[in-house]
mmCIF file of C-alpha atoms and ligand atoms in Angstrom:
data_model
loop_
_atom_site.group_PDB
_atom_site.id
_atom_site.type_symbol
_atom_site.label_atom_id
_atom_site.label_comp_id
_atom_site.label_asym_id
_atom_site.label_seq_id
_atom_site.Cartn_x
_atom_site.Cartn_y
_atom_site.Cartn_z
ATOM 1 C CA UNK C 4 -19.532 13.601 33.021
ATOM 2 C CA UNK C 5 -20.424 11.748 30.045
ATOM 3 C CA UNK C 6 -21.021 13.812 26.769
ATOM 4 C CA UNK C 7 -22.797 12.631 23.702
ATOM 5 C CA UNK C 8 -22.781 13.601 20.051
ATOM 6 C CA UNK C 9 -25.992 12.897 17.890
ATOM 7 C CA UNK C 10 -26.196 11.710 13.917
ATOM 8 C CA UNK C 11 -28.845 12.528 12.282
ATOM 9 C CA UNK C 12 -29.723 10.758 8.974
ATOM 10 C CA UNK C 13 -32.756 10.664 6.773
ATOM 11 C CA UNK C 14 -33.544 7.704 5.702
ATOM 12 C CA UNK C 15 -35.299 6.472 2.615
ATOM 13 C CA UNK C 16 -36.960 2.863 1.601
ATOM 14 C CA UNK C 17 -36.352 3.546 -1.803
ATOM 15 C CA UNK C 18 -35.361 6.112 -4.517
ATOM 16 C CA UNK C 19 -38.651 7.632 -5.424
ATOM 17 C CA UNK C 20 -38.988 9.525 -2.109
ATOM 18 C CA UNK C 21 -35.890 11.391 -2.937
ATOM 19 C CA UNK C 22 -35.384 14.577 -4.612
ATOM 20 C CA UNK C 23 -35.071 15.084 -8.566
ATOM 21 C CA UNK C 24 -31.098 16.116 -7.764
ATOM 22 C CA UNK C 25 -30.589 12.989 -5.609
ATOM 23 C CA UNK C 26 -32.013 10.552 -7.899
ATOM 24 C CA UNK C 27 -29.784 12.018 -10.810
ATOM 25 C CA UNK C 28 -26.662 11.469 -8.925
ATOM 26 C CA UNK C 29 -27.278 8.215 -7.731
ATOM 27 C CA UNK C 30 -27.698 7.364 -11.226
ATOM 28 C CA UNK C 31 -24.930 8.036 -11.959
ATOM 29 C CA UNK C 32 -22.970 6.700 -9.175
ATOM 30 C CA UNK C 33 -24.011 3.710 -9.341
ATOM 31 C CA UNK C 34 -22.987 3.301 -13.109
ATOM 32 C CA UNK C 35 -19.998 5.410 -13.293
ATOM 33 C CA UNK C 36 -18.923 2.720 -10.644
ATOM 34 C CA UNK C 37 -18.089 0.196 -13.630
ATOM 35 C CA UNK C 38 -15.138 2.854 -14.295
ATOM 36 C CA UNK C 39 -13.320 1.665 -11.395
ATOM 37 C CA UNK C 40 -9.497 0.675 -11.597
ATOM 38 C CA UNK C 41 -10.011 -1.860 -8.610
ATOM 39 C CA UNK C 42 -7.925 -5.033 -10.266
ATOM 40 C CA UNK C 43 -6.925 -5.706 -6.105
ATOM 41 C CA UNK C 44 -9.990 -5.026 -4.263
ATOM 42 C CA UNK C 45 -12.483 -5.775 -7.175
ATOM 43 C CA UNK C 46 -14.735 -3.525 -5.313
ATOM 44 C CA UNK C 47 -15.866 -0.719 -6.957
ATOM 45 C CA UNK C 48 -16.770 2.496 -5.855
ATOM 46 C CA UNK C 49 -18.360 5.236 -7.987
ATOM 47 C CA UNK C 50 -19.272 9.408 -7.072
ATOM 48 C CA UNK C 51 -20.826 12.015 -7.891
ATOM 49 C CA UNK C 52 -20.952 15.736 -6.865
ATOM 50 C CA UNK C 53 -23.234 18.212 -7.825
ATOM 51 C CA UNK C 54 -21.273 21.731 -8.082
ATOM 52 C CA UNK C 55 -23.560 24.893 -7.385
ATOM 53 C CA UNK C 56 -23.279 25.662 -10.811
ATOM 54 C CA UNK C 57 -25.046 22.472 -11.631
ATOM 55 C CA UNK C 58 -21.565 20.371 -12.735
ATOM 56 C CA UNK C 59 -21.415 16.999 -11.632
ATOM 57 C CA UNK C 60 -18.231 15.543 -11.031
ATOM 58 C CA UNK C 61 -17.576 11.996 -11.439
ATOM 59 C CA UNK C 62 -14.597 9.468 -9.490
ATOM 60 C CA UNK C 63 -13.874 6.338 -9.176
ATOM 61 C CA UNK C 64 -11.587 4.113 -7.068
ATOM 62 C CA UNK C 65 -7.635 4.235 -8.422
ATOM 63 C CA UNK C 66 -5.494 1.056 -7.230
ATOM 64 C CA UNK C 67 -2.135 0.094 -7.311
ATOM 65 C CA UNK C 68 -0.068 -2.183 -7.013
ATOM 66 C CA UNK C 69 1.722 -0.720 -4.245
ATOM 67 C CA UNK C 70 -1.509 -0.697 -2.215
ATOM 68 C CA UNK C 71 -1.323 2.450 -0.520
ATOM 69 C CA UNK C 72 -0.373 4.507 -3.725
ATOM 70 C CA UNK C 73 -4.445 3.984 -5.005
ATOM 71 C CA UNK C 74 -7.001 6.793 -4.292
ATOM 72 C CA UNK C 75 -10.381 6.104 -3.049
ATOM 73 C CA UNK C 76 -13.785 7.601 -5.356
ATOM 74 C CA UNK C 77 -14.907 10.682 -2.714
ATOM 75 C CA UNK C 78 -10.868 12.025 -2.799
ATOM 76 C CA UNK C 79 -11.109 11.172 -6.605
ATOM 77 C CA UNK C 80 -14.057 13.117 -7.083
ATOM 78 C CA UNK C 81 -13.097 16.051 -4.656
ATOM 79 C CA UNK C 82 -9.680 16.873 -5.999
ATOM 80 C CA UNK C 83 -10.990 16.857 -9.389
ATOM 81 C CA UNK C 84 -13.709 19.417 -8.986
ATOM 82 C CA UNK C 85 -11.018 21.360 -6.981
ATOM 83 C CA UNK C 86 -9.104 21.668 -10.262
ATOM 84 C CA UNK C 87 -11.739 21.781 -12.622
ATOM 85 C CA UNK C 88 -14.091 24.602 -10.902
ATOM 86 C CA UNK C 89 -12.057 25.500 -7.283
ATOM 87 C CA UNK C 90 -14.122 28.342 -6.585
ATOM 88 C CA UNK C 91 -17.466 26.390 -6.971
ATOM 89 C CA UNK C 92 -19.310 25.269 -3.725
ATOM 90 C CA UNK C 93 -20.125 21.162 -3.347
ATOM 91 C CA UNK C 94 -23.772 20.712 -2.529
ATOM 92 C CA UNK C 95 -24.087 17.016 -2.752
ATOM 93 C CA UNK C 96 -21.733 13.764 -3.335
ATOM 94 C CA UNK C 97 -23.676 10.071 -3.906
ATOM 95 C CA UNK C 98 -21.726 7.258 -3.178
ATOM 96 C CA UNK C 99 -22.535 4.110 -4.486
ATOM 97 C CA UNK C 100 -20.689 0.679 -4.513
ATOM 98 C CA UNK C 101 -20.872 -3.164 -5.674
ATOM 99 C CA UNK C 102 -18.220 -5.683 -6.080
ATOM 100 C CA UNK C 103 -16.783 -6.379 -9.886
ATOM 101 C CA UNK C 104 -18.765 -9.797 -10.284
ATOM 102 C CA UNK C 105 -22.381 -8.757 -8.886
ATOM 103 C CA UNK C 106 -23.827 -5.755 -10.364
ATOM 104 C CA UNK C 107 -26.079 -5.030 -7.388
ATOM 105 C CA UNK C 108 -25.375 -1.887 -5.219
ATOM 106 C CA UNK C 109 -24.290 -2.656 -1.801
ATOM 107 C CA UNK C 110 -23.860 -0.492 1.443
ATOM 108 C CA UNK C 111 -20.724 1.428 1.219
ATOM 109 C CA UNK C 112 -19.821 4.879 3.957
ATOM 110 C CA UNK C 113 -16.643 6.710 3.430
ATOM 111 C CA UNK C 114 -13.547 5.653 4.877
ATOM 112 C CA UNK C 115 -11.755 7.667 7.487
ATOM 113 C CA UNK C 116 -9.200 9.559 5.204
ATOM 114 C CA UNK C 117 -12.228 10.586 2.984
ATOM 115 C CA UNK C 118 -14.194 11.657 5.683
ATOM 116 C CA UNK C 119 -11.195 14.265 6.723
ATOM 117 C CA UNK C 120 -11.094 15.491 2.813
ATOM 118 C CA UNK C 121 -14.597 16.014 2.901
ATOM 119 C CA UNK C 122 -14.505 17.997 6.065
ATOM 120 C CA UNK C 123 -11.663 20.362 4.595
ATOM 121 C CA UNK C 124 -14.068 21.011 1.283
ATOM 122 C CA UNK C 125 -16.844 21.788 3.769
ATOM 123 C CA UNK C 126 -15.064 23.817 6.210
ATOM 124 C CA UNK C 127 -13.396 25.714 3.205
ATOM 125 C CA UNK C 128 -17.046 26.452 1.611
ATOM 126 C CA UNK C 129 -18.295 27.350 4.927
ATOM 127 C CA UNK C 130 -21.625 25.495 3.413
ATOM 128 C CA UNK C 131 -22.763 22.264 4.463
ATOM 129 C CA UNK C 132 -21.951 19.185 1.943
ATOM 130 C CA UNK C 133 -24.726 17.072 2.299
ATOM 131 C CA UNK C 134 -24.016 13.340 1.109
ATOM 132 C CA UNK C 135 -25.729 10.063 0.159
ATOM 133 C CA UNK C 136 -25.047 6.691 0.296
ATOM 134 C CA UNK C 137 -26.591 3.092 1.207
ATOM 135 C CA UNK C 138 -26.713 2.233 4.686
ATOM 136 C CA UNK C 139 -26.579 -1.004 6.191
ATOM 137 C CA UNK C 140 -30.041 -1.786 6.189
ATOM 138 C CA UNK C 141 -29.856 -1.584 2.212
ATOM 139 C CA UNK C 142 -31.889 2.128 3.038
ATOM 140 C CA UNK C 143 -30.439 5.475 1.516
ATOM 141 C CA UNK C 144 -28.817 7.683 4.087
ATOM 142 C CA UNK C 145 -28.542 11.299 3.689
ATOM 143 C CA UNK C 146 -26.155 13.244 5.706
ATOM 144 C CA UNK C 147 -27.079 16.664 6.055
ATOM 145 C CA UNK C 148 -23.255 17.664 6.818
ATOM 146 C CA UNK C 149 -19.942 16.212 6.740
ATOM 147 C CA UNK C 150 -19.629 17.508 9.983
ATOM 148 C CA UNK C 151 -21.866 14.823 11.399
ATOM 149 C CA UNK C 152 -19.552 12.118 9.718
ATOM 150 C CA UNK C 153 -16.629 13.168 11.773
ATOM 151 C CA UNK C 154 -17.281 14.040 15.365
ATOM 152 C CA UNK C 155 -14.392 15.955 17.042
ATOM 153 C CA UNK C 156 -12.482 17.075 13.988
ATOM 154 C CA UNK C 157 -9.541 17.681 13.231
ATOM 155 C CA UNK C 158 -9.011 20.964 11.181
ATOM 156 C CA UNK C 159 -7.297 24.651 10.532
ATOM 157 C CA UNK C 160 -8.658 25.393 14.230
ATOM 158 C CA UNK C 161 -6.480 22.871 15.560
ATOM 159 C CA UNK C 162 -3.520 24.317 13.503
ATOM 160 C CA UNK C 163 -3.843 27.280 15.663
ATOM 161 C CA UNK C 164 -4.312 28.942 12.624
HETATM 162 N N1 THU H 112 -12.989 2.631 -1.367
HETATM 163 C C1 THU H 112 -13.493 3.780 -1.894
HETATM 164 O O1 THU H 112 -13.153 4.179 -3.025
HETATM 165 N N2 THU H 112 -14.376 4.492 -1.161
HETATM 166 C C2 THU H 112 -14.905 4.072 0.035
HETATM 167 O O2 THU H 112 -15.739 4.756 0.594
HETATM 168 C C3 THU H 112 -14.461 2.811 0.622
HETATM 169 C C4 THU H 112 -13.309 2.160 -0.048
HETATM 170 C C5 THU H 112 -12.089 1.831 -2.195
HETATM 171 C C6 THU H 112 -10.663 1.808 -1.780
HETATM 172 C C7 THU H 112 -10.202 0.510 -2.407
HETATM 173 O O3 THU H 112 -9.877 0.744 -3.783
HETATM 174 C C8 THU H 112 -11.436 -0.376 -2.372
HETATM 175 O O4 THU H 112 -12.532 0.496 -2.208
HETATM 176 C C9 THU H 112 -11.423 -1.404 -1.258
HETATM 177 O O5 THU H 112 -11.191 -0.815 -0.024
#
């Protein structure tokens, strides 16, 4: 038996057919990216998440010289609004990217380990975190849950718990 799992992503040509909330967080995004501390990579990555209580919470990439000491933007970002507010709910996180020497905005999706942070905010919230980025074809992606980023989860359920 085979078994498949289905993404589902909206896609938009452009910024204008997005919503008021989207548009403001890709905003800023895409210039809180210049905050990066990506002396290695020179990529920089820049997020924002809207809070239900209309906070948006900003991160940025954190290198280090020991390589595996730096922290990407999403677990940035995350953490932060789980010190800052940890009883608010995440609605939405924008992602946006470009490398240190051309300003334009280039495709970006979250890594692996981000993915699983994001997963543990959503399942914790027991509401969906919907999230925005550029996909490969230069389009915006929305993903209506993190749960469509990371088929066959791992999570408290696992734990036995
Ligand atoms: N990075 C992020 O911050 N988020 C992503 O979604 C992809 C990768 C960072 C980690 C590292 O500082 C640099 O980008 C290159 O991998």
């Amino acid at each position: 038996m085979i078994k498949k799992w289905e993404l589902q992503i909206e896609a938009h040509q452009n910024l204008q057919t997005l919503s008021a909330d989207w548009q403001k967080l890709w905003e800023i995004a895409s210039k809180t990216c210049e905050k990066a501390y990506a002396p290695y990579s020179n990529f920089w990555v820049g997020v924002a998440i809207l809070l239900e209580n209309n906070e948006i919470i900003e991160g940025v990439n954190q290198e280090n010289a020991a390589y595996p000491s730096g922290l990407c933007a999403e677990r940035v970002a995350l953490f932060s609004a789980g010190i800052l507010f940890p009883n608010q709910t995440i609605k939405m996180m924008a992602i946006a990217a470009r490398r240190a020497e051309n300003p334009q905005i280039i495709p970006v999706t979250p890594c692996g380990a981000c993915r699983q942070v994001m997963i543990e905010f959503e399942n914790k919230q027991k509401t969906p975190l919907q999230v925005l980025f550029k996909g490969t074809e230069n389009e915006y992606y929305i993903i209506e849950t993190v749960s469509d980023l990371l088929p066959l989860q791992f999570n408290s359920t696992s734990l036995g718990i």
